[in-house]
XYZ file of C-alpha atoms in Angstrom:
509
model
C 19.911 11.004 58.982
C 19.683 12.116 55.672
C 20.599 15.850 55.124
C 17.932 18.313 54.557
C 19.892 20.136 51.522
C 19.466 16.424 49.502
C 15.524 17.569 49.012
C 15.125 20.766 49.328
C 16.228 23.345 46.542
C 15.604 27.495 47.637
C 14.735 29.705 45.207
C 14.941 33.279 44.981
C 12.342 34.126 41.970
C 11.880 33.380 38.785
C 12.168 34.748 35.064
C 11.237 34.233 32.254
C 13.543 32.825 29.114
C 11.724 32.471 25.809
C 13.399 30.253 23.114
C 15.857 31.502 20.688
C 14.677 31.950 17.301
C 17.011 28.624 16.291
C 14.743 26.836 17.962
C 12.982 26.404 15.156
C 16.158 24.788 12.894
C 15.867 22.446 15.765
C 12.404 21.876 15.375
C 12.959 21.332 11.784
C 15.399 18.630 12.581
C 13.775 16.211 13.917
C 14.480 13.277 11.419
C 11.142 12.732 9.978
C 10.924 10.955 6.544
C 9.538 12.285 3.841
C 5.905 9.436 4.100
C 6.153 10.131 7.745
C 6.085 13.711 7.505
C 2.646 13.362 5.341
C 1.736 11.189 7.011
C 1.438 13.329 10.445
C 0.052 16.128 8.232
C -3.243 13.427 7.535
C -3.563 12.502 10.929
C -4.591 16.265 11.439
C -6.970 15.429 9.131
C -8.537 12.492 10.535
C -8.671 14.324 13.643
C -10.989 17.266 11.978
C -13.340 14.816 11.176
C -12.141 14.539 7.340
C -13.486 12.068 4.740
C -11.170 13.165 2.350
C -7.748 13.838 2.014
C -5.858 15.226 -1.138
C -2.349 14.350 -1.937
C -1.422 16.815 -4.723
C 1.844 17.225 -6.142
C 2.088 20.356 -8.164
C 4.201 20.905 -11.493
C 5.392 23.310 -13.645
C 6.296 21.635 -17.257
C 9.289 19.545 -15.787
C 9.933 21.423 -12.543
C 7.873 20.653 -9.155
C 6.898 23.326 -7.416
C 4.676 22.949 -4.509
C 2.969 19.778 -2.774
C -0.638 20.464 -0.925
C -2.592 18.362 1.245
C -5.947 18.786 1.447
C -8.969 17.744 3.568
C -12.561 18.496 4.150
C -12.811 18.517 7.916
C -14.173 20.880 10.061
C -11.577 23.402 8.977
C -10.390 26.202 11.747
C -11.450 29.679 12.729
C -8.598 32.374 13.247
C -7.850 31.841 17.028
C -8.035 27.800 15.991
C -5.258 28.265 13.704
C -3.318 30.532 15.685
C -3.056 27.718 18.265
C -2.080 25.448 15.412
C 0.502 26.847 14.297
C 1.969 27.987 17.564
C 5.457 26.017 18.130
C 4.127 23.355 21.284
C 0.575 25.093 21.110
C -2.123 22.158 22.478
C -5.296 21.876 21.267
C -8.033 20.298 22.891
C -7.040 16.535 21.902
C -10.041 14.267 22.569
C -9.635 10.190 23.488
C -9.350 9.099 20.306
C -7.168 12.186 18.639
C -3.890 11.035 16.767
C -2.353 14.173 17.494
C -0.452 14.520 20.791
C 2.809 16.706 21.398
C 1.511 20.292 19.261
C 4.091 19.902 16.959
C 3.423 17.735 14.320
C 2.267 20.478 11.334
C 5.316 22.657 12.245
C 8.138 19.850 12.514
C 6.689 17.604 10.106
C 6.433 20.486 7.366
C 9.916 22.742 8.377
C 11.674 19.460 8.050
C 10.450 19.161 4.597
C 10.295 22.767 3.173
C 11.386 26.031 3.864
C 7.676 27.406 4.417
C 4.647 25.708 5.368
C 1.493 27.815 4.230
C -1.744 26.964 6.333
C -5.786 28.226 4.946
C -8.758 26.934 6.619
C -12.262 27.463 6.548
C -14.979 26.748 8.792
C -18.649 26.031 8.137
C -19.318 29.539 10.273
C -16.143 31.594 9.238
C -14.356 32.784 6.145
C -11.120 31.629 5.231
C -7.956 32.308 6.990
C -4.378 31.621 6.613
C -0.967 31.743 8.413
C 2.530 30.799 6.614
C 5.687 30.318 8.087
C 8.715 31.240 6.649
C 11.823 29.764 8.172
C 13.993 32.894 7.767
C 11.185 34.575 9.663
C 10.516 32.075 12.151
C 14.622 31.814 12.877
C 14.224 35.328 13.704
C 11.800 35.664 16.513
C 8.978 33.208 15.663
C 7.240 35.842 13.413
C 4.583 33.691 11.450
C 2.994 35.882 8.319
C -0.676 36.556 7.572
C -1.972 35.268 4.563
C -4.054 38.176 2.436
C -7.533 37.008 3.086
C -8.027 37.128 -0.377
C -5.467 34.659 -1.705
C -6.762 32.547 1.326
C -10.209 32.787 -0.253
C -8.912 32.089 -3.749
C -6.938 29.118 -2.655
C -9.924 27.675 -0.887
C -11.833 28.375 -4.334
C -9.289 25.938 -6.298
C -10.025 23.229 -4.237
C -14.109 23.614 -3.926
C -15.091 19.943 -4.225
C -11.772 18.489 -4.549
C -12.435 17.784 -1.511
C -13.462 20.804 0.217
C -16.880 21.514 0.587
C -18.467 23.979 2.818
C -14.892 23.548 5.176
C -11.677 22.176 5.164
C -8.042 22.961 5.247
C -5.237 23.377 2.992
C -1.498 22.941 3.564
C 0.963 23.768 1.300
C 4.767 23.092 0.983
C 6.960 25.270 -1.127
C 10.440 24.790 -1.188
C 10.443 21.050 -0.607
C 14.308 20.203 0.022
C 13.207 16.627 -1.413
C 12.213 17.690 -5.016
C 15.017 17.588 -7.714
C 16.755 20.661 -8.249
C 16.682 20.010 -11.984
C 13.471 18.419 -13.493
C 15.438 17.690 -17.015
C 16.049 14.287 -18.499
C 12.999 12.670 -16.767
C 14.128 13.238 -13.495
C 10.722 15.133 -12.335
C 9.193 11.889 -13.525
C 11.618 9.275 -11.892
C 11.467 10.813 -8.708
C 7.362 10.899 -8.924
C 7.202 7.585 -9.430
C 8.869 6.700 -6.873
C 8.058 9.040 -4.294
C 4.222 8.358 -4.841
C 4.531 4.528 -4.699
C 6.561 4.427 -1.459
C 3.665 7.462 -0.316
C 0.934 5.141 -1.316
C 2.600 2.036 0.126
C 3.543 4.070 3.698
C -0.098 5.586 4.088
C -1.782 2.496 3.249
C -0.143 0.503 5.514
C -0.117 3.074 8.322
C -3.553 4.125 8.125
C -4.424 0.793 6.836
C -7.300 0.716 9.575
C -9.200 4.336 8.701
C -8.882 3.014 4.474
C -10.596 -0.158 5.337
C -13.812 2.086 6.256
C -16.036 3.095 3.609
C -16.156 6.633 4.709
C -12.598 7.850 4.592
C -10.425 8.241 1.151
C -6.609 9.417 0.688
C -6.197 10.697 -2.951
C -2.575 10.996 -4.618
C -2.432 13.476 -7.677
C 0.215 15.373 -10.102
C -0.873 18.076 -11.986
C 0.593 20.780 -14.328
C -0.400 24.004 -12.564
C 0.000 25.912 -16.276
C -2.099 23.380 -17.966
C -4.314 22.118 -15.910
C -3.173 18.746 -17.088
C -3.449 15.398 -14.220
C -1.029 13.431 -15.031
C -1.748 10.865 -11.999
C -5.014 10.415 -9.642
C -5.382 7.480 -7.888
C -6.873 6.143 -4.465
C -4.446 4.782 -1.784
C -5.137 1.320 -0.944
C -5.294 0.299 2.356
C -2.210 -2.250 3.436
C -2.837 -4.559 6.200
C -0.347 -6.625 7.464
C -2.478 -9.360 8.870
C -4.492 -9.128 5.634
C -3.491 -13.120 4.875
C -6.232 -15.028 3.261
C -5.067 -18.047 5.105
C -2.960 -18.506 8.298
C 0.243 -20.539 8.305
C -0.976 -22.265 11.254
C -4.684 -22.548 11.890
C -4.857 -22.396 15.196
C -3.667 -18.623 14.953
C -4.454 -15.761 15.124
C -4.887 -16.381 18.632
C -4.850 -13.814 21.516
C -1.934 -13.546 24.441
C -2.777 -11.599 27.855
C 0.297 -10.009 29.138
C -0.322 -8.469 32.631
C 1.726 -5.247 33.142
C 1.660 -4.113 36.874
C 1.587 -0.422 35.717
C -1.212 -0.997 33.407
C -2.957 -4.030 33.871
C -3.757 -6.879 31.324
C -2.645 -5.979 27.455
C -3.826 -7.993 24.425
C -1.138 -9.193 22.067
C -3.284 -10.831 19.046
C -0.416 -13.050 17.798
C -0.747 -14.399 13.679
C 1.523 -16.501 11.772
C 1.830 -15.577 7.916
C 1.356 -18.316 5.352
C 5.114 -19.320 4.212
C 5.984 -17.787 1.079
C 3.567 -14.883 0.472
C 3.540 -12.668 -2.275
C 1.220 -10.368 -1.351
C 2.175 -7.027 -1.062
C 0.843 -7.188 2.635
C 3.945 -9.070 3.353
C 6.610 -8.202 0.839
C 5.585 -4.769 0.062
C 6.784 -2.606 2.374
C 10.255 -3.136 3.346
C 12.591 -5.937 4.134
C 10.863 -9.341 5.653
C 13.137 -9.469 8.481
C 12.711 -6.034 9.835
C 8.686 -5.999 9.431
C 8.638 -9.557 11.842
C 7.444 -8.611 15.275
C 5.051 -6.160 17.081
C 2.787 -3.740 14.916
C 1.808 -1.081 17.569
C -1.750 0.740 16.874
C -2.621 3.836 18.778
C -6.330 5.103 18.307
C -6.128 2.787 15.376
C -3.452 3.985 13.702
C -0.371 2.445 13.352
C 2.996 3.802 14.747
C 5.145 0.674 14.673
C 5.532 -1.857 12.330
C 7.024 -4.664 13.550
C 10.531 -5.313 15.583
C 10.684 -6.695 18.794
C 11.416 -3.986 21.012
C 14.473 -5.542 22.819
C 12.505 -8.801 23.601
C 14.407 -10.709 20.884
C 16.849 -9.909 17.937
C 15.096 -10.111 14.464
C 15.893 -13.401 12.512
C 15.212 -15.237 9.474
C 12.957 -18.383 10.880
C 10.876 -15.832 12.637
C 9.913 -13.923 9.439
C 6.220 -14.797 9.955
C 5.451 -13.775 13.184
C 3.511 -10.431 13.801
C 1.859 -9.535 16.658
C -0.740 -6.679 16.862
C -0.927 -4.723 20.230
C -3.529 -1.546 20.306
C -1.645 0.402 23.243
C -3.580 1.358 26.228
C -4.114 4.573 28.233
C -0.893 5.236 29.126
C -0.677 9.261 30.372
C 2.332 9.528 32.120
C 4.192 7.513 29.338
C 5.719 5.033 31.942
C 5.895 1.743 29.819
C 4.920 2.624 26.057
C 6.469 6.189 24.807
C 5.890 7.042 21.442
C 8.091 9.265 19.087
C 7.270 12.108 18.011
C 7.027 11.353 14.642
C 4.818 8.576 15.593
C 7.550 5.715 13.799
C 8.120 3.767 16.715
C 7.548 2.958 20.495
C 9.954 2.748 23.247
C 8.682 -0.030 25.587
C 9.864 -0.141 29.081
C 11.328 -3.617 30.773
C 8.050 -4.222 32.678
C 6.602 -5.032 29.137
C 9.113 -7.468 27.882
C 9.457 -8.867 31.594
C 5.553 -9.681 30.916
C 6.106 -11.546 27.649
C 7.435 -14.962 28.815
C 4.685 -15.303 31.430
C 2.091 -14.240 28.834
C -0.954 -17.121 27.660
C -3.471 -17.197 25.418
C -7.143 -19.261 26.507
C -5.605 -22.485 25.691
C -2.933 -21.679 28.114
C 0.202 -21.594 25.601
C 3.030 -19.070 26.525
C 4.095 -16.529 24.038
C 7.177 -18.566 23.858
C 5.366 -21.458 22.497
C 3.844 -19.058 20.049
C 7.551 -18.090 18.516
C 8.535 -21.727 18.251
C 5.059 -22.570 15.904
C 5.875 -19.577 13.903
C 9.690 -20.757 13.810
C 8.105 -23.857 12.820
C 5.662 -23.255 9.999
C 8.953 -21.255 8.478
C 11.186 -24.604 8.837
C 8.176 -26.989 7.352
C 7.722 -24.685 4.286
C 11.262 -24.842 3.259
C 11.808 -28.430 3.961
C 8.502 -29.084 1.949
C 10.199 -26.525 -0.978
C 12.901 -28.715 -1.137
C 14.856 -25.794 -0.468
C 18.671 -26.217 0.206
C 20.139 -23.068 -1.116
C 23.792 -23.047 -1.716
C 25.748 -21.002 0.887
C 27.162 -17.484 -0.414
C 29.393 -14.808 0.816
C 27.746 -12.042 2.143
C 26.781 -8.532 -0.001
C 29.296 -5.883 0.980
C 29.929 -2.031 -0.068
C 28.605 -1.082 -2.973
C 25.181 -2.654 -2.749
C 21.919 -0.951 -1.798
C 20.725 -2.013 1.252
C 17.440 -2.986 0.771
C 19.384 -5.907 -2.066
C 21.385 -6.615 0.949
C 17.991 -7.794 3.084
C 16.766 -9.522 0.329
C 19.615 -11.095 0.076
C 20.561 -12.541 3.685
C 16.836 -13.220 3.849
C 16.312 -15.629 0.828
C 20.305 -17.126 0.839
C 22.049 -18.818 4.018
C 25.208 -16.079 4.373
C 28.684 -17.178 4.973
C 28.828 -14.764 7.937
C 32.420 -14.997 8.761
C 33.904 -14.522 5.693
C 34.753 -11.504 3.745
C 31.391 -9.465 1.825
C 32.082 -9.434 -1.995
C 32.497 -5.504 -2.540
C 31.983 -3.621 -5.489
C 33.491 -0.307 -6.587
C 33.626 1.773 -9.739
C 37.355 1.741 -11.731
C 39.194 3.046 -14.718
C 39.669 -0.315 -16.834
C 40.143 -0.997 -20.422
C 37.175 -0.460 -22.906
C 37.126 -4.007 -23.867
C 36.771 -5.216 -20.335
C 33.222 -4.440 -18.296
C 34.471 -5.951 -14.657
C 37.297 -7.208 -13.182
C 37.905 -9.704 -10.190
C 40.271 -9.077 -7.340
C 39.675 -13.051 -5.471
C 41.892 -12.182 -2.425
C 40.108 -8.632 -1.616
C 36.823 -10.003 -2.544
C 36.678 -7.142 -4.946
C 34.321 -6.815 -7.870
C 35.543 -3.633 -10.198
C 33.245 -2.155 -12.736
C 34.201 -0.303 -15.301
C 33.968 3.410 -15.033
C 33.395 4.093 -18.530
C 30.331 2.322 -18.952
C 28.920 3.948 -15.730
C 26.468 6.767 -17.168
C 25.113 4.513 -19.727
C 24.312 2.006 -17.401
C 22.769 4.968 -15.244
C 20.647 6.873 -17.849
C 22.643 9.409 -17.317
C 22.066 9.639 -13.266
C 24.307 10.937 -10.777
C 26.302 7.660 -9.331
C 26.603 6.991 -5.653
C 28.069 4.434 -3.893
C 25.158 1.914 -3.919
C 24.091 3.267 -7.727
C 23.042 0.056 -10.271
C 21.798 -2.108 -7.991
C 20.738 -4.749 -10.632
C 23.849 -4.701 -12.575
C 25.722 -5.321 -9.656
C 23.285 -7.969 -7.746
C 23.426 -9.747 -11.100
C 27.258 -9.648 -10.648
C 27.098 -10.615 -6.658
C 25.672 -14.145 -7.626
C 27.560 -14.945 -10.772
C 30.567 -14.275 -8.904
C 30.093 -16.331 -6.091
C 31.951 -19.539 -7.741
C 35.188 -16.973 -8.269
C 35.109 -16.073 -4.754
C 34.622 -19.315 -3.076
C 37.140 -21.115 -4.885
C 40.955 -20.813 -4.017
C 41.790 -21.512 -7.678
C 39.244 -20.929 -11.093
C 39.388 -23.881 -12.962
C 39.171 -24.096 -17.109
C 35.028 -23.711 -16.743
C 34.616 -20.773 -14.705
C 37.884 -18.997 -16.363
C 35.484 -19.901 -19.488
C 32.186 -18.732 -18.200
C 33.743 -15.407 -17.005
C 35.376 -14.415 -20.511
C 31.667 -15.472 -21.687
C 30.057 -12.638 -19.582
C 32.976 -10.205 -20.018
C 31.928 -10.060 -23.924
C 28.330 -9.723 -23.608
C 28.382 -7.443 -21.086
C 30.732 -5.430 -22.726
C 28.607 -5.622 -26.017
C 25.600 -4.762 -23.701
C 26.987 -1.733 -22.281
C 28.582 -0.172 -25.863
C 24.655 -0.586 -26.996
C 23.490 1.581 -23.811
C 26.100 4.349 -24.912
C 25.034 3.887 -28.653
C 21.571 5.123 -27.518
C 22.525 8.026 -25.456
C 24.280 9.052 -27.979
C 21.329 9.115 -30.381
């Protein structure tokens, strides 16, 4: 007989325990990436029925001052804006909504900015505004009310681009990712790098929306003092299944996995053509990380690659991508979406259903994986690829470069990696090598010139280090260096010293 105490816990009333103000700090520490945070705000614009979204970087000469996201959606009146700015505020999410948790606007924004201001206008209401300033929020969830005149002026500034009769503006101030000192071209370099990454991220995760004729995202950079617009371009859809001809003519094929909890689930399995140079295949990260499942929720990509514990990523499956539209799972028993919408946690029920999944021709899902691997291997054989194995790249080489090296070369995984370190050396030497430690020492004297004045870091100078890594393979794979290799090293040493000194001279001019 089971004792009653195991089921019943007697209570003696209840009391309200409101969250401490420090909860806002926890809310802003969700680990949002910069691009993912902006994508979360664009989701809100899509839910509001927007046709046009502007991502606006505002600069004052060399200083970046604010980031603004503007849409021409239905907007919010004062009551609706209060709900939107309430932590955990739950607006009425429709069946096709991209929002879920009621925290995205706040957590995405305050993860990257000291304050977030939201101004909105509907067809029937005047512009209204609210601001979360992190310092006020931590002291007791105090949300500022924006002066109505300023709210009107802000809307007027964006009149026609894209706001017409209604819309919403989200402004970030004190953006933590912005360079603190914009001199020396740092702002331009930051914008070039960031705008490119942002375009790729939005183009990928929102590609189904961007492929429609009635939805557009524009990224713009403008000087607030002069009004000069430095950049203005539309984000293009980046379809991860946008190949012209499949790698296997019998694909894509729809496999059906049967889940006891949710019923049948369609897996649209694709095999990319080998050796593709299309941006849709190579532009958004290491290829090995992009094989696997592409989960969509209401047409929004919420996971771009990965096998969700079904198997480990491997180079020979680099052509395999599977599109899955998530079914309605109200209790999140099979699929649980992360708050940041950058991944899906799949239960063992999903993983266990894959081996028995079949397409209409009776092929098993495991046959699909075998076919994807076969296409990859046959393409390498036809190309006559027999690349010499290389020692693995180690510390000092950028992780993204390491991924590509491991994809492109057969790596001697059981050998010690080749590491890089800056070191004080005589000025007539660009580098030294320590064969026993598999270490390349680069001359600290030339570091600033090679970095163009930028601050150094562990994985800096990726081009130079990668070239040195490729050049030094023979030196580290041989126990003793022959006279030809020694002569080559002396040649490289002299030429590289001359090039580094030329860079120093340019800095001095």
